[in-house]
Short mmCIF file of C-alpha atoms and ligand atoms in Angstrom, two decimals:
data_model
loop_
_atom_site.label_atom_id
_atom_site.label_comp_id
_atom_site.label_asym_id
_atom_site.label_seq_id
_atom_site.Cartn_x
_atom_site.Cartn_y
_atom_site.Cartn_z
CA MET A 1 -39.44 -116.83 -101.92
CA SER A 2 -42.48 -116.12 -99.84
CA GLN A 3 -45.71 -117.53 -101.17
CA GLN A 4 -48.57 -115.02 -101.32
CA SER A 5 -51.87 -116.41 -100.13
CA LYS A 6 -54.64 -117.13 -102.62
CA PHE A 7 -56.76 -114.74 -100.58
CA LEU A 8 -54.37 -111.80 -101.10
CA GLN A 9 -53.91 -112.78 -104.75
CA ALA A 10 -57.67 -112.47 -105.26
CA LEU A 11 -57.63 -109.05 -103.61
CA SER A 12 -54.87 -107.98 -105.99
CA GLU A 13 -57.36 -108.86 -108.72
CA GLU A 14 -55.90 -112.15 -109.84
CA VAL A 15 -58.43 -114.45 -111.53
CA GLN A 16 -58.05 -117.97 -110.11
CA ALA A 17 -59.50 -121.26 -111.35
CA ILE A 18 -60.37 -122.12 -107.73
CA PRO A 19 -61.25 -119.15 -105.54
CA PRO A 20 -59.79 -118.71 -102.05
CA ILE A 21 -62.21 -119.81 -99.32
CA TRP A 22 -62.95 -118.53 -95.83
CA PHE A 23 -66.22 -118.18 -93.92
CA MET A 24 -67.76 -115.54 -91.72
CA ARG A 25 -68.08 -116.95 -88.16
CA GLN A 26 -65.80 -119.81 -89.17
CA ALA A 27 -64.72 -120.03 -85.52
CA GLY A 28 -67.60 -120.60 -83.15
CA ARG A 29 -70.10 -122.79 -81.43
CA TYR A 30 -70.74 -125.16 -84.38
CA LEU A 31 -67.22 -126.57 -83.76
CA PRO A 32 -66.82 -128.99 -80.82
CA GLU A 33 -63.18 -127.91 -80.38
CA TYR A 34 -64.39 -124.29 -79.97
CA ARG A 35 -67.01 -125.27 -77.38
CA GLN A 36 -64.33 -127.05 -75.39
CA LEU A 37 -61.96 -124.05 -75.28
CA ARG A 38 -64.86 -121.68 -74.67
CA GLU A 39 -65.75 -123.68 -71.56
CA GLN A 40 -62.13 -123.71 -70.43
CA ALA A 41 -61.90 -119.91 -70.84
CA GLY A 42 -65.01 -119.12 -68.80
CA SER A 43 -66.98 -116.35 -70.43
CA PHE A 44 -66.93 -115.29 -74.09
CA LEU A 45 -65.06 -112.11 -73.10
CA ASP A 46 -62.50 -114.10 -71.12
CA LEU A 47 -61.86 -116.03 -74.32
CA CYS A 48 -61.47 -112.82 -76.37
CA PHE A 49 -58.93 -111.46 -73.85
CA ASN A 50 -56.89 -114.66 -73.50
CA SER A 51 -54.54 -114.34 -76.47
CA ASP A 52 -53.32 -117.96 -76.33
CA LEU A 53 -56.84 -119.38 -76.37
CA ALA A 54 -58.16 -116.76 -78.81
CA SER A 55 -55.30 -117.51 -81.18
CA GLU A 56 -55.99 -121.23 -80.92
CA VAL A 57 -59.69 -120.66 -81.64
CA THR A 58 -58.75 -118.50 -84.66
CA LEU A 59 -56.63 -121.34 -86.04
CA GLN A 60 -59.10 -124.19 -85.38
CA PRO A 61 -61.26 -123.83 -88.52
CA VAL A 62 -58.22 -123.11 -90.73
CA ARG A 63 -56.64 -126.39 -89.62
CA ARG A 64 -59.83 -128.43 -89.76
CA PHE A 65 -60.89 -127.27 -93.24
CA ASP A 66 -57.57 -126.03 -94.71
CA LEU A 67 -59.12 -122.59 -95.35
CA ASP A 68 -57.18 -119.86 -97.16
CA ALA A 69 -57.63 -117.24 -94.45
CA ALA A 70 -58.05 -116.98 -90.69
CA ILE A 71 -60.17 -114.23 -89.14
CA LEU A 72 -59.06 -112.83 -85.81
CA PHE A 73 -61.19 -114.16 -82.96
CA ALA A 74 -62.60 -111.10 -81.20
CA ASP A 75 -65.86 -109.15 -81.35
CA ILE A 76 -67.10 -105.87 -82.76
CA LEU A 77 -68.24 -104.85 -79.27
CA LEU A 78 -64.73 -104.77 -77.80
CA ILE A 79 -64.48 -101.09 -78.79
CA PRO A 80 -67.45 -99.94 -76.66
CA HIS A 81 -66.07 -102.19 -73.91
CA ALA A 82 -62.65 -100.50 -74.18
CA LEU A 83 -64.35 -97.09 -74.11
CA GLY A 84 -65.83 -98.00 -70.75
CA GLN A 85 -69.30 -99.31 -71.55
CA LYS A 86 -69.89 -102.41 -69.46
CA LEU A 87 -70.38 -105.48 -71.68
CA SER A 88 -71.47 -109.03 -71.03
CA PHE A 89 -72.72 -111.91 -73.16
CA GLU A 90 -75.64 -113.79 -71.66
CA ALA A 91 -76.41 -117.33 -72.86
CA GLY A 92 -79.36 -117.21 -75.24
CA GLU A 93 -79.55 -113.41 -74.99
CA GLY A 94 -76.51 -112.21 -76.89
CA PRO A 95 -74.63 -109.07 -75.87
CA ILE A 96 -75.83 -106.77 -73.07
CA LEU A 97 -74.28 -103.30 -72.77
CA ASP A 98 -74.84 -101.21 -69.72
CA PRO A 99 -75.46 -98.36 -69.27
CA VAL A 100 -76.92 -97.17 -72.55
CA ILE A 101 -74.97 -94.09 -73.56
CA SER A 102 -76.13 -90.49 -73.83
CA ALA A 103 -74.63 -87.30 -75.29
CA LYS A 104 -72.56 -86.56 -72.19
CA ASP A 105 -70.68 -89.85 -72.57
CA ILE A 106 -69.26 -88.96 -75.98
CA ASP A 107 -66.81 -86.33 -74.68
CA LEU A 108 -65.60 -88.75 -72.04
CA PHE A 109 -65.23 -91.59 -74.56
CA ARG A 110 -63.23 -89.32 -76.85
CA THR A 111 -60.52 -89.06 -74.18
CA ARG A 112 -60.29 -92.83 -73.70
CA ASP A 113 -57.46 -94.87 -75.16
CA VAL A 114 -58.56 -98.07 -76.91
CA LEU A 115 -55.10 -99.52 -77.47
CA GLY A 116 -54.22 -100.27 -73.83
CA PRO A 117 -57.43 -102.14 -72.94
CA LEU A 118 -57.27 -104.09 -76.24
CA GLU A 119 -53.60 -105.11 -75.97
CA ALA A 120 -54.62 -108.78 -75.71
CA VAL A 121 -56.32 -108.57 -79.12
CA PHE A 122 -53.11 -107.37 -80.77
CA GLU A 123 -51.25 -110.21 -79.04
CA THR A 124 -53.80 -112.64 -80.51
CA VAL A 125 -53.05 -111.18 -83.95
CA SER A 126 -49.28 -111.54 -83.60
CA LYS A 127 -49.47 -115.05 -82.10
CA THR A 128 -51.84 -116.20 -84.83
CA LYS A 129 -49.75 -114.65 -87.59
CA ALA A 130 -46.65 -116.41 -86.28
CA ALA A 131 -48.45 -119.76 -86.25
CA LEU A 132 -50.06 -119.51 -89.70
CA ASP A 133 -48.44 -121.00 -92.80
CA GLU A 134 -47.33 -118.25 -95.15
CA ASP A 135 -49.86 -119.24 -97.80
CA LYS A 136 -52.70 -118.41 -95.35
CA ALA A 137 -53.78 -114.83 -94.72
CA LEU A 138 -54.90 -113.30 -91.43
CA ILE A 139 -57.91 -110.99 -91.52
CA GLY A 140 -58.41 -108.31 -88.87
CA PHE A 141 -61.81 -106.68 -88.42
CA ALA A 142 -63.99 -104.14 -86.69
CA GLY A 143 -67.66 -103.30 -86.67
CA ALA A 144 -68.65 -100.30 -88.77
CA PRO A 145 -69.71 -97.29 -86.64
CA TRP A 146 -73.47 -97.59 -87.28
CA THR A 147 -73.64 -101.26 -86.30
CA VAL A 148 -71.53 -100.72 -83.17
CA ALA A 149 -73.66 -97.67 -82.31
CA THR A 150 -76.90 -99.68 -82.52
CA TYR A 151 -75.61 -101.88 -79.67
CA MET A 152 -74.29 -98.90 -77.70
CA LEU A 153 -77.65 -97.15 -77.93
CA ALA A 154 -80.04 -100.07 -77.53
CA GLY A 155 -77.88 -101.96 -75.00
CA ARG A 156 -78.47 -105.21 -76.88
CA SER A 157 -79.13 -106.64 -80.37
CA THR A 158 -81.60 -104.35 -82.04
CA LYS A 159 -85.03 -105.91 -82.26
CA ASP A 160 -86.53 -102.65 -83.47
CA PRO A 161 -84.23 -100.75 -85.86
CA ALA A 162 -87.06 -98.22 -86.43
CA SER A 163 -86.43 -96.59 -83.05
CA LEU A 164 -82.79 -95.93 -83.98
CA ARG A 165 -83.76 -94.56 -87.36
CA LEU A 166 -86.15 -92.20 -85.59
CA ARG A 167 -83.37 -91.22 -83.20
CA TYR A 168 -81.31 -90.12 -86.19
CA TYR A 169 -84.07 -87.69 -87.27
CA GLN A 170 -84.66 -86.45 -83.72
CA ASP A 171 -81.07 -86.09 -82.65
CA LYS A 172 -78.88 -86.00 -85.74
CA GLU A 173 -76.06 -84.07 -84.06
CA PHE A 174 -75.68 -86.71 -81.37
CA ILE A 175 -75.70 -89.61 -83.84
CA ILE A 176 -73.12 -87.90 -86.06
CA ALA A 177 -70.90 -87.13 -83.03
CA LEU A 178 -71.11 -90.81 -82.08
CA MET A 179 -70.23 -91.85 -85.66
CA ASP A 180 -67.21 -89.49 -85.63
CA LEU A 181 -66.02 -90.87 -82.29
CA LEU A 182 -66.30 -94.45 -83.55
CA VAL A 183 -64.58 -93.57 -86.85
CA GLU A 184 -61.60 -92.22 -84.94
CA LYS A 185 -61.33 -95.13 -82.47
CA THR A 186 -61.85 -97.74 -85.20
CA ILE A 187 -59.02 -96.29 -87.32
CA THR A 188 -56.65 -96.52 -84.34
CA TYR A 189 -57.83 -100.05 -83.53
CA LEU A 190 -57.47 -101.38 -87.10
CA ILE A 191 -54.05 -99.81 -87.66
CA ALA A 192 -52.87 -101.55 -84.48
CA GLN A 193 -54.24 -104.88 -85.78
CA ILE A 194 -52.35 -104.32 -89.05
CA ASP A 195 -49.14 -103.46 -87.18
CA ALA A 196 -49.53 -106.64 -85.14
CA GLY A 197 -49.72 -108.71 -88.33
CA ALA A 198 -53.18 -108.56 -89.97
CA ASP A 199 -52.86 -108.92 -93.77
CA ALA A 200 -56.25 -107.38 -94.57
CA VAL A 201 -59.18 -105.91 -92.65
CA GLN A 202 -62.95 -106.28 -92.92
CA LEU A 203 -65.61 -103.84 -91.74
CA PHE A 204 -68.92 -105.43 -90.69
CA ASP A 205 -72.04 -103.27 -91.03
CA THR A 206 -74.70 -105.80 -90.15
CA TRP A 207 -77.37 -103.21 -89.29
CA ALA A 208 -76.95 -101.11 -92.45
CA SER A 209 -79.89 -103.16 -93.66
CA GLY A 210 -83.09 -101.28 -94.33
CA LEU A 211 -81.81 -97.72 -93.91
CA PRO A 212 -83.30 -95.12 -96.26
CA TRP A 213 -80.66 -93.87 -98.69
CA PRO A 214 -79.84 -90.42 -97.23
CA VAL A 215 -79.48 -91.96 -93.77
CA LEU A 216 -77.38 -94.81 -95.16
CA ASP A 217 -75.02 -92.26 -96.74
CA ALA A 218 -74.66 -90.39 -93.45
CA VAL A 219 -74.23 -93.30 -91.07
CA SER A 220 -72.76 -96.11 -93.16
CA VAL A 221 -71.15 -95.12 -96.50
CA GLY A 222 -69.66 -91.93 -95.02
CA PRO A 223 -68.10 -93.39 -91.85
CA ILE A 224 -66.89 -96.53 -93.66
CA SER A 225 -65.21 -94.46 -96.38
CA LYS A 226 -63.55 -92.22 -93.76
CA ILE A 227 -62.13 -95.26 -91.96
CA ALA A 228 -61.00 -96.86 -95.21
CA SER A 229 -59.26 -93.76 -96.54
CA ALA A 230 -57.43 -93.14 -93.26
CA ILE A 231 -56.20 -96.74 -93.26
CA LYS A 232 -55.09 -96.51 -96.90
CA LYS A 233 -53.15 -93.39 -96.08
CA ALA A 234 -51.49 -94.87 -93.01
CA ARG A 235 -50.94 -98.45 -94.28
CA PRO A 236 -51.25 -98.30 -98.09
CA GLY A 237 -50.71 -101.95 -99.02
CA ILE A 238 -53.43 -103.41 -96.80
CA PRO A 239 -56.63 -104.55 -98.57
CA ILE A 240 -59.96 -103.47 -97.10
CA ILE A 241 -63.17 -105.51 -97.40
CA MET A 242 -66.55 -103.91 -96.74
CA PHE A 243 -69.58 -105.93 -95.64
CA PRO A 244 -72.61 -103.69 -95.28
CA LYS A 245 -75.45 -106.19 -94.99
CA GLY A 246 -78.74 -105.75 -96.80
CA VAL A 247 -77.96 -102.56 -98.74
CA GLY A 248 -79.24 -103.81 -102.12
CA GLU A 249 -78.23 -101.73 -105.13
CA LYS A 250 -76.61 -99.17 -102.81
CA ALA A 251 -73.74 -101.70 -102.75
CA GLY A 252 -72.47 -99.91 -105.85
CA GLU A 253 -71.66 -96.82 -103.79
CA TYR A 254 -69.31 -98.71 -101.51
CA ALA A 255 -67.83 -100.80 -104.33
CA MET A 256 -66.92 -97.69 -106.31
CA LEU A 257 -64.93 -96.19 -103.45
CA PRO A 258 -61.24 -96.35 -104.41
CA GLU A 259 -60.51 -97.82 -100.95
CA CYS A 260 -62.90 -100.76 -101.42
CA ASP A 261 -60.69 -103.71 -102.39
CA GLY A 262 -63.30 -106.34 -101.57
CA PHE A 263 -67.06 -106.26 -101.06
CA GLY A 264 -68.96 -108.94 -99.13
CA ILE A 265 -72.38 -109.61 -100.61
CA ASP A 266 -75.12 -110.87 -98.30
CA TYR A 267 -77.36 -113.87 -99.01
CA ALA A 268 -80.29 -111.70 -100.15
CA MET A 269 -78.32 -110.02 -102.92
CA ASP A 270 -78.84 -111.31 -106.45
CA PRO A 271 -75.36 -112.60 -107.42
CA SER A 272 -75.96 -111.85 -111.15
CA TRP A 273 -76.58 -108.24 -110.22
CA ALA A 274 -73.40 -108.23 -108.15
CA ARG A 275 -71.42 -109.76 -111.03
CA ALA A 276 -72.74 -107.13 -113.46
CA HIS A 277 -72.52 -104.07 -111.21
CA LEU A 278 -69.82 -104.71 -108.60
CA SER A 279 -67.19 -107.00 -110.15
CA GLY A 280 -65.79 -104.27 -112.41
CA HIS A 281 -65.08 -102.09 -109.38
CA THR A 282 -64.11 -104.45 -106.59
CA VAL A 283 -63.55 -108.10 -105.72
CA VAL A 284 -66.83 -109.73 -104.78
CA GLN A 285 -66.73 -112.02 -101.74
CA GLY A 286 -69.37 -114.40 -100.44
CA GLY A 287 -73.12 -114.50 -100.80
CA LEU A 288 -73.95 -118.14 -100.01
CA ASP A 289 -76.84 -118.47 -97.55
CA PRO A 290 -75.34 -120.04 -94.39
CA LEU A 291 -78.60 -121.99 -93.93
CA VAL A 292 -77.94 -124.12 -97.06
CA VAL A 293 -74.90 -125.45 -95.23
CA ILE A 294 -77.16 -126.73 -92.44
CA GLU A 295 -79.12 -128.62 -95.09
CA GLY A 296 -75.95 -129.77 -96.93
CA GLY A 297 -75.92 -132.23 -99.87
CA GLU A 298 -77.18 -131.26 -103.32
CA THR A 299 -79.05 -128.19 -102.00
CA MET A 300 -75.78 -126.79 -100.68
CA LYS A 301 -73.75 -127.78 -103.77
CA ASN A 302 -76.29 -126.34 -106.20
CA ALA A 303 -76.38 -123.06 -104.30
CA ALA A 304 -72.55 -122.89 -104.17
CA SER A 305 -72.31 -123.62 -107.94
CA VAL A 306 -74.26 -120.47 -108.74
CA TYR A 307 -71.51 -118.30 -107.21
CA MET A 308 -68.68 -120.40 -108.65
CA LYS A 309 -70.08 -120.20 -112.21
CA LEU A 310 -71.02 -116.53 -112.13
CA PHE A 311 -67.65 -115.37 -110.78
CA HIS A 312 -65.32 -117.86 -112.51
CA ASP A 313 -63.81 -115.26 -114.87
CA VAL A 314 -63.26 -112.44 -112.35
CA PRO A 315 -61.29 -112.22 -109.11
CA HIS A 316 -63.52 -113.72 -106.41
CA ILE A 317 -63.46 -114.92 -102.81
CA PHE A 318 -65.77 -117.77 -101.82
CA ASN A 319 -67.65 -117.10 -98.55
CA LEU A 320 -71.10 -116.93 -96.98
CA GLY A 321 -73.65 -114.13 -97.10
CA HIS A 322 -73.59 -113.93 -93.26
CA GLY A 323 -72.04 -116.05 -90.52
CA PHE A 324 -72.51 -119.74 -89.72
CA THR A 325 -75.09 -120.46 -87.03
CA PRO A 326 -74.39 -122.91 -84.16
CA GLU A 327 -76.58 -125.63 -85.79
CA THR A 328 -74.22 -125.98 -88.79
CA PRO A 329 -72.83 -129.54 -89.05
CA PRO A 330 -69.02 -129.24 -89.39
CA GLU A 331 -69.02 -132.20 -91.85
CA HIS A 332 -71.12 -130.15 -94.25
CA VAL A 333 -68.55 -127.36 -94.12
CA GLY A 334 -65.85 -129.90 -95.01
CA GLU A 335 -67.95 -131.15 -97.95
CA LEU A 336 -68.51 -127.58 -99.14
CA VAL A 337 -64.79 -126.81 -99.15
CA LYS A 338 -64.06 -130.02 -101.10
CA PHE A 339 -66.82 -129.23 -103.56
CA VAL A 340 -65.57 -125.68 -104.25
CA ARG A 341 -62.06 -127.05 -104.77
CA GLY A 342 -63.41 -129.60 -107.24
CA GLN A 343 -62.50 -132.63 -105.13
CA SER A 344 -66.07 -133.98 -104.98
O1 LIG B 1 -65.00 -116.46 -86.74
C1 LIG B 1 -65.26 -115.24 -86.78
O2 LIG B 1 -66.13 -114.75 -87.54
C2 LIG B 1 -64.43 -114.28 -85.96
C3 LIG B 1 -64.96 -113.72 -84.77
C4 LIG B 1 -66.23 -112.87 -84.76
C5 LIG B 1 -67.17 -112.95 -83.70
N1 LIG B 1 -68.09 -111.96 -83.86
C6 LIG B 1 -67.13 -113.95 -82.61
C7 LIG B 1 -68.35 -114.21 -81.81
C8 LIG B 1 -66.64 -111.82 -85.59
C9 LIG B 1 -66.04 -111.33 -86.90
C10 LIG B 1 -67.82 -111.23 -85.00
C11 LIG B 1 -68.51 -110.07 -85.57
C12 LIG B 1 -69.76 -109.61 -84.94
N2 LIG B 1 -70.10 -109.61 -83.61
C13 LIG B 1 -70.82 -108.97 -85.64
C14 LIG B 1 -70.83 -108.65 -87.13
C15 LIG B 1 -71.13 -109.82 -87.97
C16 LIG B 1 -72.50 -110.46 -87.76
O3 LIG B 1 -72.51 -111.60 -87.27
O4 LIG B 1 -73.49 -109.82 -88.04
C17 LIG B 1 -71.82 -108.66 -84.70
C18 LIG B 1 -73.15 -107.99 -84.99
C19 LIG B 1 -71.35 -109.05 -83.42
C20 LIG B 1 -72.02 -108.85 -82.09
C21 LIG B 1 -72.30 -110.15 -81.44
N3 LIG B 1 -71.33 -110.97 -80.88
C22 LIG B 1 -73.56 -110.76 -81.24
C23 LIG B 1 -74.88 -110.19 -81.70
C24 LIG B 1 -73.33 -111.95 -80.55
C25 LIG B 1 -74.38 -112.88 -80.01
C26 LIG B 1 -74.98 -113.70 -81.07
C27 LIG B 1 -74.30 -115.01 -81.13
O5 LIG B 1 -73.99 -115.44 -82.25
O6 LIG B 1 -74.11 -115.59 -80.06
C28 LIG B 1 -71.92 -112.09 -80.38
C29 LIG B 1 -71.21 -113.21 -79.71
C30 LIG B 1 -70.16 -113.91 -80.51
N4 LIG B 1 -69.20 -113.27 -81.26
C31 LIG B 1 -69.94 -115.33 -80.59
C32 LIG B 1 -68.81 -115.52 -81.40
C33 LIG B 1 -68.14 -116.84 -81.74
C34 LIG B 1 -70.73 -116.39 -79.85
C35 LIG B 1 -70.39 -116.28 -78.41
C36 LIG B 1 -70.28 -117.57 -77.65
O7 LIG B 1 -69.37 -118.39 -77.89
O8 LIG B 1 -71.09 -117.74 -76.73
#
């Protein structure tokens, strides 16, 4: 009989004495074995498009820490790249997209196929799935349209989100057309990840943070719910996790969507509020500040205990409130996993 992973059990609302554990950015520069393969691959994009190496990098943290789920190694910016926007990752600078898009690009992008250029990503999914033990789940992902759009419009990580907010008021039709384009391409992309073997998918909306509520509804809740309902219709059994960062009490709007199986809380969200207002509607995932893992020891354990105690009687997934940073000592991650599993 096949053994369902603890991660999928939690998403089917099973209460577990020890929650499943995985971490955002669990693969990455804090791991020496990642840095070695990254160097071997050449650039970050070369690594994303080499399915053997990308699959190996996906598996590295699962092996090292015996985590309950792997997350596909790829990036949210592969969609703009596949649409034809030139992308590079500069050391110390993060992503650079060129040229910044305008209204005339949207019609062209609509005609572009994202499946062909991203074939290597689906190969990474199927290779990883084949290599994973059956009690481990594989998570596929994409960026939510607003977050991906911020990079497409600014050409880099947004240092000034105000200018994009203003753009929405000045040029609403353009922003909504861009959201619709990204909704459509993201649905196609995620269904292909599922067909290649992803057991669940997560939508990252990192730059949802700080948007006024009517704008948030238009550019984040709306597009995310469209993607989620299309995926539910096409692939009904696949759980969907939403991670709109920094949305405060607006989290309730996402959590109440019938398509929201899991909701990732960020490190700024009060976990007692999340327990009281979200847990009845969805499975809460994460919350721990990744910086406490840099500090480690009692500071890290005390912070982790808060989540473990608050969510012990509801389905729950242990995770961070945003990704690990490169300074994180891998030994601290090992200690955290042991602590959550009650082994130390
Ligand atoms: O382990 C995993 O989490 C899976 C792979 C993953 C990456 N990026 C790999 C990556 C995932 C899920 C992402 C999501 C992602 N990418 C987000 C949403 C989540 C978040 O962190 O807010 C965003 C905004 C991006 C865009 C992006 N990619 C930025 C801003 C950067 C540069 C910043 C940085 O950390 O270097 C990247 C590069 C990137 N994506 C790296 C990794 C491991 C580092 C690249 C390197 O090795 O040089």
